[in-house]
Short mmCIF file of C-alpha atoms in Angstrom, two decimals:
data_model
loop_
_atom_site.label_atom_id
_atom_site.label_comp_id
_atom_site.label_asym_id
_atom_site.label_seq_id
_atom_site.Cartn_x
_atom_site.Cartn_y
_atom_site.Cartn_z
CA MET K 1 217.20 116.81 -39.54
CA GLU K 2 215.81 118.42 -36.37
CA TRP K 3 217.77 118.36 -32.98
CA GLY K 4 215.76 116.34 -30.39
CA GLY K 5 213.68 118.45 -27.74
CA GLU K 6 214.40 122.21 -26.73
CA VAL K 7 218.33 122.29 -27.28
CA ILE K 8 220.46 124.86 -28.82
CA GLU K 9 221.92 124.20 -32.04
CA PHE K 10 225.76 124.74 -32.51
CA HIS K 11 227.77 125.81 -35.45
CA LEU K 12 231.54 126.39 -36.26
CA ASP K 13 233.13 129.27 -37.79
CA ALA K 14 236.15 127.43 -39.60
CA ARG K 15 237.86 130.85 -40.49
CA SER K 16 237.62 132.63 -37.22
CA GLY K 17 240.92 131.48 -35.75
CA VAL K 18 239.03 130.59 -32.31
CA ALA K 19 239.74 126.99 -31.08
CA PRO K 20 236.48 124.93 -31.83
CA TYR K 21 236.05 124.18 -28.13
CA MET K 22 236.18 127.92 -27.27
CA GLN K 23 233.38 128.70 -30.26
CA LEU K 24 231.18 126.24 -28.49
CA ILE K 25 231.61 127.98 -24.99
CA ARG K 26 230.89 131.30 -26.32
CA GLN K 27 227.81 129.88 -28.00
CA VAL K 28 226.46 128.38 -24.60
CA ARG K 29 227.23 131.76 -22.97
CA HIS K 30 225.87 133.56 -25.51
CA ALA K 31 222.43 131.43 -25.45
CA LEU K 32 222.47 132.20 -21.62
CA ARG K 33 222.89 135.72 -22.03
CA LEU K 34 220.08 135.96 -24.54
CA GLY K 35 217.78 133.78 -22.10
CA VAL K 36 217.64 131.00 -25.06
CA LEU K 37 218.87 128.60 -22.53
CA ASN K 38 217.72 128.82 -18.90
CA GLU K 39 218.46 126.78 -15.46
CA GLY K 40 217.62 123.21 -16.13
CA ASP K 41 217.71 123.17 -19.77
CA LYS K 42 219.67 120.20 -21.25
CA LEU K 43 222.71 120.54 -23.50
CA PRO K 44 222.39 118.20 -26.32
CA THR K 45 224.60 115.09 -26.07
CA VAL K 46 228.26 114.76 -27.27
CA LYS K 47 227.15 112.43 -29.81
CA GLU K 48 224.09 114.50 -30.93
CA VAL K 49 226.58 117.43 -31.29
CA VAL K 50 229.16 115.53 -33.21
CA ALA K 51 226.69 113.77 -35.46
CA ARG K 52 225.22 117.00 -36.68
CA VAL K 53 228.25 119.54 -36.66
CA ALA K 54 230.85 116.85 -37.86
CA ILE K 55 233.26 117.94 -34.91
CA ASN K 56 235.73 116.18 -32.67
CA PRO K 57 233.98 114.51 -29.65
CA ASN K 58 237.02 115.75 -27.46
CA THR K 59 236.30 119.09 -28.57
CA VAL K 60 232.63 118.91 -27.24
CA SER K 61 233.83 117.33 -23.87
CA LYS K 62 236.27 119.84 -23.48
CA ALA K 63 233.91 122.51 -23.93
CA TYR K 64 231.34 120.92 -21.61
CA ARG K 65 234.06 120.30 -18.85
CA GLU K 66 235.14 124.07 -19.17
CA LEU K 67 231.46 125.18 -18.63
CA GLU K 68 231.14 122.87 -15.84
CA TYR K 69 234.16 124.37 -14.27
CA GLU K 70 232.70 127.77 -14.56
CA GLY K 71 229.66 126.50 -12.79
CA LEU K 72 227.37 127.17 -15.72
CA VAL K 73 226.25 123.67 -16.40
CA THR K 74 226.44 120.06 -14.39
CA ALA K 75 226.86 116.78 -15.78
CA ARG K 76 224.72 114.28 -14.68
CA PRO K 77 225.98 110.58 -15.50
CA GLY K 78 223.44 108.73 -17.54
CA LEU K 79 221.11 111.86 -18.06
CA GLY K 80 222.97 114.46 -19.80
CA THR K 81 224.67 118.10 -19.25
CA PHE K 82 222.27 120.73 -17.70
CA VAL K 83 222.34 124.16 -17.18
CA THR K 84 222.57 125.35 -13.64
CA ARG K 85 223.09 129.09 -13.88
CA THR K 86 221.82 131.80 -16.20
CA LEU K 87 224.10 134.77 -17.55
CA GLY K 88 223.13 138.44 -17.91
CA GLY K 89 219.99 139.49 -15.77
CA ASP K 90 221.78 141.79 -13.50
CA SER K 91 224.41 142.81 -16.10
CA LEU K 92 221.89 143.46 -18.77
CA SER K 93 220.88 146.59 -16.88
CA LYS K 94 224.61 147.88 -16.85
CA HIS K 95 224.55 147.85 -20.62
CA GLU K 96 223.05 151.41 -21.10
CA PRO K 97 225.69 153.18 -18.86
CA LEU K 98 228.30 151.47 -20.51
CA ARG K 99 227.19 152.20 -23.99
CA GLN K 100 227.06 155.81 -23.13
CA GLY K 101 230.62 155.83 -22.16
CA LEU K 102 231.60 154.09 -25.19
CA ALA K 103 229.79 156.78 -27.26
CA ARG K 104 231.54 159.39 -25.60
CA TRP K 105 234.84 157.69 -26.23
CA LEU K 106 234.10 157.41 -30.00
CA THR K 107 233.20 160.96 -30.12
CA GLU K 108 236.59 161.83 -28.68
CA ALA K 109 238.18 159.58 -31.04
CA ARG K 110 236.47 161.03 -34.12
CA GLU K 111 237.32 164.57 -32.90
CA ALA K 112 240.89 163.47 -32.54
CA GLY K 113 240.96 162.85 -36.13
CA LEU K 114 240.74 158.95 -36.22
CA ASP K 115 238.39 157.33 -39.08
CA ASP K 116 236.54 154.30 -38.75
CA GLU K 117 239.23 151.75 -39.57
CA SER K 118 241.64 153.43 -37.00
CA ILE K 119 239.04 153.39 -34.18
CA GLU K 120 238.22 149.71 -34.85
CA ALA K 121 242.00 148.55 -34.91
CA LEU K 122 242.61 150.72 -31.57
CA PHE K 123 239.71 149.17 -29.86
CA LEU K 124 240.66 145.49 -31.01
CA SER K 125 244.25 146.00 -30.16
CA SER K 126 243.35 147.39 -26.69
CA PHE K 127 240.80 144.69 -25.97
CA ARG K 128 243.12 141.91 -26.93
CA ALA K 129 245.95 143.06 -24.71
CA PHE K 130 243.56 143.79 -21.93
CA SER K 131 241.89 140.26 -22.01
CA GLU K 132 245.47 138.48 -22.53
CA ALA K 133 246.84 140.53 -19.55
CA ARG K 134 243.87 139.09 -17.72
CA GLY K 135 244.31 135.67 -18.95
CA MET G 1 250.22 108.72 -23.02
CA THR G 2 250.28 105.60 -25.11
CA SER G 3 250.71 105.79 -28.64
CA ALA G 4 248.85 104.49 -31.58
CA LEU G 5 251.78 104.55 -33.77
CA ILE G 6 255.25 104.92 -33.53
CA ALA G 7 257.76 105.32 -36.50
CA ASP G 8 261.48 105.17 -35.99
CA ALA G 9 263.68 106.04 -39.00
CA LEU G 10 261.07 104.46 -41.12
CA THR G 11 262.08 104.04 -44.68
CA LYS G 12 260.20 102.79 -47.81
CA ARG G 13 262.33 102.58 -51.29
CA TYR G 14 261.21 101.43 -54.57
CA GLY G 15 264.26 100.72 -56.42
CA ARG G 16 266.14 103.97 -55.97
CA ARG G 17 263.18 106.03 -55.24
CA SER G 18 262.23 106.80 -51.57
CA ALA G 19 258.78 107.01 -50.88
CA LEU G 20 259.33 107.69 -47.04
CA LYS G 21 262.76 108.44 -45.65
CA ASP G 22 263.99 108.27 -42.02
CA CYS G 23 260.41 108.94 -40.73
CA THR G 24 260.39 109.44 -36.98
CA LEU G 25 256.99 110.06 -35.27
CA ASP G 26 254.81 109.23 -32.36
CA ILE G 27 250.93 109.57 -32.74
CA PRO G 28 249.03 109.45 -29.45
CA ALA G 29 246.22 107.04 -29.02
CA GLY G 30 242.66 108.13 -28.17
CA HIS G 31 242.70 111.17 -30.74
CA VAL G 32 241.52 112.18 -33.93
CA VAL G 33 244.87 112.65 -35.69
CA GLY G 34 245.12 114.64 -38.91
CA LEU G 35 247.95 113.99 -41.20
CA VAL G 36 248.62 116.76 -43.40
CA GLY G 37 251.52 117.49 -46.13
CA PRO G 38 252.47 118.21 -49.62
CA ASN G 39 251.98 115.29 -52.10
CA GLY G 40 255.11 113.12 -51.89
CA ALA G 41 255.61 114.06 -48.15
CA GLY G 42 255.07 110.01 -47.65
CA LYS G 43 251.67 110.15 -46.21
CA SER G 44 250.02 107.33 -47.91
CA THR G 45 253.03 105.33 -47.75
CA LEU G 46 252.97 105.82 -44.00
CA LEU G 47 249.49 104.57 -43.69
CA GLN G 48 250.04 101.33 -45.92
CA LEU G 49 253.28 100.55 -43.87
CA ALA G 50 251.08 101.01 -40.54
CA CYS G 51 248.26 98.62 -41.50
CA GLY G 52 250.70 95.96 -42.84
CA LEU G 53 250.15 96.43 -46.74
CA LEU G 54 253.66 97.73 -47.06
CA ASP G 55 256.91 96.33 -45.45
CA PRO G 56 259.44 98.86 -44.74
CA THR G 57 263.03 98.75 -46.51
CA ALA G 58 264.56 100.15 -43.27
CA GLY G 59 263.64 101.44 -39.87
CA ARG G 60 260.92 100.44 -37.37
CA ILE G 61 257.21 100.99 -37.22
CA GLU G 62 254.84 99.77 -34.14
CA VAL G 63 250.94 100.11 -34.27
CA LEU G 64 249.14 99.62 -30.98
CA GLY G 65 252.42 98.26 -29.48
CA ALA G 66 253.27 95.66 -31.98
CA ARG G 67 254.47 95.23 -35.67
CA PRO G 68 251.67 95.83 -38.07
CA VAL G 69 250.23 92.91 -39.78
CA SER G 70 247.88 93.09 -42.79
CA GLY G 71 244.29 92.12 -41.76
CA SER G 72 244.92 92.75 -38.07
CA PRO G 73 241.44 93.12 -36.37
CA ARG G 74 242.57 95.78 -34.24
CA VAL G 75 243.55 98.20 -37.04
CA GLY G 76 240.89 99.43 -39.93
CA PHE G 77 241.92 100.86 -43.19
CA VAL G 78 240.21 102.86 -45.63
CA ALA G 79 242.15 103.41 -48.64
CA GLN G 80 242.36 106.43 -50.72
CA ASP G 81 239.11 106.79 -52.97
CA THR G 82 237.62 104.32 -50.99
CA PRO G 83 237.48 101.22 -53.03
CA VAL G 84 234.68 98.52 -53.01
CA TYR G 85 233.83 95.58 -55.02
CA ALA G 86 231.77 96.82 -57.84
CA GLY G 87 230.36 93.57 -58.64
CA LEU G 88 228.89 93.02 -55.17
CA THR G 89 226.07 94.51 -53.51
CA VAL G 90 225.96 96.41 -50.40
CA ALA G 91 224.59 93.30 -48.37
CA ASP G 92 227.42 91.20 -49.90
CA HIS G 93 230.00 93.74 -48.45
CA LEU G 94 228.55 93.26 -45.10
CA ARG G 95 228.31 89.46 -45.33
CA MET G 96 231.95 89.27 -46.47
CA GLY G 97 232.98 91.66 -43.58
CA ALA G 98 230.95 89.25 -41.08
CA HIS G 99 233.00 86.21 -42.40
CA LEU G 100 236.58 87.83 -42.70
CA ASN G 101 236.47 89.56 -39.12
CA PRO G 102 235.74 87.58 -35.91
CA SER G 103 235.06 90.97 -34.10
CA TRP G 104 232.26 92.02 -36.74
CA ASP G 105 229.39 94.08 -35.06
CA ALA G 106 226.67 93.20 -37.56
CA VAL G 107 224.03 95.55 -35.60
CA LEU G 108 226.32 98.43 -36.17
CA ALA G 109 227.02 97.40 -39.78
CA GLU G 110 223.11 97.29 -40.39
CA ARG G 111 222.25 100.43 -38.45
CA ARG G 112 224.82 102.53 -40.40
CA ILE G 113 223.75 101.24 -43.79
CA ALA G 114 220.02 102.05 -43.00
CA GLN G 115 221.08 105.59 -41.47
CA VAL G 116 222.89 106.57 -44.54
CA GLY G 117 219.88 105.56 -46.64
CA LEU G 118 221.98 102.53 -48.83
CA ASP G 119 219.94 100.01 -50.30
CA PRO G 120 221.16 96.45 -49.39
CA ALA G 121 220.43 95.09 -52.82
CA GLN G 122 222.26 97.78 -54.77
CA LYS G 123 225.44 96.80 -56.56
CA ALA G 124 228.54 98.75 -55.21
CA GLY G 125 229.59 99.89 -58.82
CA LYS G 126 226.47 101.88 -59.12
CA LEU G 127 226.84 103.98 -56.03
CA SER G 128 227.83 107.54 -55.89
CA GLY G 129 230.98 108.73 -54.24
CA GLY G 130 229.44 109.79 -51.39
CA GLN G 131 227.72 106.46 -50.73
CA ARG G 132 230.81 104.55 -51.53
CA ALA G 133 232.69 106.16 -49.19
CA GLN G 134 230.01 105.50 -46.47
CA LEU G 135 229.95 101.74 -47.39
CA ALA G 136 233.75 101.64 -46.96
CA LEU G 137 233.47 103.57 -43.86
CA THR G 138 230.76 101.11 -42.41
CA VAL G 139 232.90 98.07 -43.36
CA ALA G 140 235.94 99.55 -41.74
CA ALA G 141 234.12 100.43 -38.64
CA ALA G 142 232.24 97.32 -38.15
CA LYS G 143 235.17 95.51 -37.52
CA ARG G 144 235.35 97.42 -34.31
CA PRO G 145 239.00 98.52 -34.61
CA HIS G 146 241.05 100.28 -32.00
CA LEU G 147 242.50 102.40 -34.50
CA LEU G 148 241.02 103.38 -37.86
CA LEU G 149 243.59 104.58 -40.94
CA LEU G 150 241.98 106.94 -43.61
CA ASP G 151 243.80 108.07 -46.36
CA GLU G 152 242.41 111.05 -47.98
CA PRO G 153 238.93 109.83 -47.57
CA VAL G 154 236.62 112.51 -48.58
CA ALA G 155 239.22 114.32 -51.17
CA ALA G 156 236.87 113.40 -54.04
CA LEU G 157 233.52 114.00 -52.51
CA ASP G 158 231.24 117.03 -52.91
CA PRO G 159 230.65 119.03 -49.83
CA LEU G 160 227.55 117.89 -48.77
CA ALA G 161 228.88 114.17 -49.19
CA ARG G 162 232.08 115.19 -47.18
CA ARG G 163 229.96 116.73 -44.39
CA ASN G 164 227.90 113.58 -44.08
CA PHE G 165 230.92 111.47 -43.97
CA LEU G 166 232.58 113.40 -41.48
CA GLN G 167 229.27 113.43 -39.49
CA GLY G 168 229.31 109.55 -39.57
CA LEU G 169 233.07 109.47 -38.62
CA MET G 170 232.73 111.62 -35.58
CA GLU G 171 229.68 109.62 -34.45
CA LEU G 172 231.36 106.57 -34.71
CA THR G 173 234.20 107.95 -32.93
CA ALA G 174 231.93 109.32 -29.99
CA GLU G 175 230.32 105.55 -29.60
CA GLN G 176 233.34 103.54 -29.85
CA GLY G 177 236.08 105.76 -28.76
CA MET G 178 238.70 104.32 -31.36
CA SER G 179 241.95 106.33 -32.20
CA ILE G 180 241.68 107.80 -35.69
CA VAL G 181 244.61 108.92 -38.12
CA MET G 182 243.35 110.36 -41.43
CA SER G 183 245.53 112.20 -44.10
CA SER G 184 243.87 115.04 -45.91
CA HIS G 185 244.53 118.37 -48.09
CA LEU G 186 241.36 119.94 -46.58
CA VAL G 187 242.53 121.66 -43.53
CA ALA G 188 239.37 123.17 -42.84
CA ASP G 189 237.84 119.64 -42.56
CA LEU G 190 240.77 118.64 -40.08
CA GLU G 191 240.28 121.73 -37.85
CA ARG G 192 236.59 120.43 -37.32
CA VAL G 193 237.54 116.81 -36.48
CA CYS G 194 240.78 116.24 -35.54
CA ASP G 195 242.14 117.33 -31.88
CA HIS G 196 245.75 116.33 -33.05
CA LEU G 197 247.69 117.46 -35.97
CA ILE G 198 250.95 116.31 -37.40
CA VAL G 199 252.41 118.12 -40.49
CA LEU G 200 254.84 115.95 -42.59
CA VAL G 201 257.11 117.58 -45.18
CA ALA G 202 259.68 115.38 -46.89
CA SER G 203 259.25 112.41 -44.57
CA ARG G 204 259.91 114.85 -41.49
CA VAL G 205 257.26 115.89 -38.81
CA ARG G 206 257.65 119.76 -39.20
CA VAL G 207 255.03 120.19 -36.26
CA ALA G 208 252.76 117.97 -34.04
CA GLY G 209 250.54 118.86 -31.33
CA ASP G 210 247.03 119.24 -30.01
CA VAL G 211 244.77 121.58 -32.22
CA ASP G 212 243.83 123.98 -29.79
CA ASP G 213 247.35 124.73 -28.52
CA LEU G 214 248.60 125.09 -32.07
CA LEU G 215 245.79 127.71 -32.56
CA ALA G 216 246.53 129.56 -29.26
CA THR G 217 250.47 129.52 -29.91
CA HIS G 218 250.66 130.95 -33.30
CA HIS G 219 250.89 134.32 -34.28
CA ARG G 220 251.27 136.55 -37.35
CA LEU G 221 253.51 139.45 -36.53
CA VAL G 222 253.49 142.37 -39.19
CA GLY G 223 255.54 145.47 -38.55
CA ARG G 224 258.56 147.55 -39.61
CA ARG G 225 261.19 145.68 -41.25
CA ARG G 226 263.67 144.32 -38.90
CA ASP G 227 266.29 141.59 -37.99
CA THR G 228 264.53 138.48 -36.74
CA ALA G 229 267.50 136.88 -35.13
CA ASP G 230 266.56 137.77 -31.43
CA LEU G 231 262.69 137.34 -30.99
CA GLY G 232 263.23 136.73 -27.33
CA ALA G 233 262.84 133.55 -25.06
CA GLY G 234 260.22 131.12 -25.86
CA ARG G 235 259.62 132.26 -29.54
CA ALA G 236 260.08 130.16 -32.44
CA LEU G 237 260.23 131.61 -35.99
CA VAL G 238 258.01 129.12 -38.36
CA GLU G 239 258.30 131.56 -41.45
CA GLN G 240 259.33 134.97 -42.19
CA SER G 241 259.10 137.31 -45.17
CA HIS G 242 260.45 140.89 -45.82
CA THR G 243 260.04 143.63 -48.04
CA GLU G 244 262.33 146.70 -47.83
CA VAL G 245 260.20 148.13 -45.35
CA GLN G 246 258.14 145.44 -43.73
CA SER G 247 258.31 142.35 -41.95
CA THR G 248 255.79 139.56 -41.84
CA LEU G 249 256.56 136.66 -39.54
CA VAL G 250 254.61 133.66 -38.43
CA VAL G 251 255.77 132.90 -34.80
CA ARG G 252 255.16 130.15 -32.20
CA SER G 253 255.06 131.62 -28.59
CA THR G 254 253.49 130.25 -25.61
CA ALA G 255 253.19 133.81 -24.07
CA PRO G 256 251.05 136.47 -25.45
CA ILE G 257 253.11 138.92 -27.65
CA VAL G 258 252.40 142.32 -26.50
CA ASP G 259 255.15 144.47 -28.18
CA PRO G 260 253.31 147.38 -29.72
CA SER G 261 255.63 147.58 -32.40
CA TRP G 262 254.01 144.60 -34.23
CA GLN G 263 250.56 144.29 -35.30
CA VAL G 264 249.76 140.72 -33.82
CA ASP G 265 246.99 138.58 -35.66
CA ARG G 266 245.66 135.17 -34.93
CA LEU G 267 245.86 132.39 -37.52
CA ASP G 268 243.51 129.58 -38.54
CA LEU G 269 244.66 126.09 -38.84
CA GLU G 270 245.19 126.53 -42.71
CA ASP G 271 247.48 129.39 -42.23
CA ILE G 272 249.74 127.48 -39.70
CA VAL G 273 249.79 124.43 -41.64
CA LEU G 274 250.95 126.50 -44.75
CA ALA G 275 253.49 128.35 -42.96
CA TYR G 276 255.15 125.24 -41.82
CA MET G 277 255.00 123.96 -45.27
CA SER G 278 256.61 126.85 -46.78
CA GLY G 279 258.96 127.44 -43.91
CA ALA G 280 260.40 124.17 -44.56
CA THR G 281 264.16 124.21 -46.11
CA GLY G 282 264.38 127.13 -48.13
CA ASP G 283 262.50 126.25 -51.56
CA GLY G 284 259.47 127.72 -50.03
CA PRO G 285 257.02 128.66 -52.76
CA ASP G 286 257.00 125.29 -54.75
CA ARG G 287 256.00 123.43 -51.62
CA VAL G 288 253.04 125.66 -50.99
CA LEU G 289 251.97 125.28 -54.29
CA GLU G 290 252.21 121.60 -53.99
CA GLY G 291 250.39 121.33 -50.71
CA GLN G 292 247.44 123.31 -51.95
CA ARG G 293 247.07 121.16 -55.06
#
């Protein structure tokens, strides 16, 4: 089965522990960041998504509402949901200096005697605490 | 919030054996609700009481604001193992559905039969399990019910047939906006298709809530062994296990847990369900095993 037209395809990772609606949001954001989706592109309709992914319609609506709230898409009644803004662009140019900063930090962590697993655990727990503190 | 189904001290006994005892719950309308619990928790009995196939021994049940009546056009029911009439053809099933149901949607029924690739002239007894399930779902949905009850609809299907069935079910939900209550042991499936979940253990609701909330508020904490008496305000202990040196807890908490002495992990829905099943009334391990069967 093919998706109609040039739309993105959603999928679901059941073991991730991430709420399904959040997985959809991340996939749209990811597609925007990578330039797979551009301004004016249409998202698949709720019915198309549920018939394909076997997922609750309210989950799709909730994800689309959230994306609309973030100003990334807009719903046009009877027509569908359209991308209004792209992501990335300017932030992409900031990747390289950040990558270098991270590499420096990794070197420091290794020199302090941490192995790969400890580094990963430290990064994940700090990242989680940071995101949760910011809501 | 209106209710699709309300049970109040609902009890069903067969002689001295209780199939459902003192069950009290409130299932919201407009959702796809998953009903999980170990075998013998009373799920099938509850669904059969809800569609009027059984009468309660005691207590009260209300479906869409009224006492359930068998054959109500507002309630559709797909029984366990999706029974069909083996000697009748697919087309016969649709004719019978049209004859028995004033609200029958013939266009929907024929479109779905074509969409899932069923031959109208085929005898239902010759259909595969997946095709039989699709036929049963089509007949139930073409009644245009406000509430569709499904008892373990996909338990016997292979993964592909199961996915196809759930795709069809979700498409119907998106089109018609009906409320759905389905029981299943396959929590991974429920996590996809349900937006509300009820865990029923020994007739009691152990937890009920929106799936997104359940996922966001449950955490597994692992740390040095300690007393779990004071977890702090707003935190409820769901399950705990201890070794001499380590404590592992499943905790429900609306606020994030930032205590660095715990390693905090997310749980998927299956872990949450299992925690509630085994956390229930002492004799944990047996119930977990039963739930996984």
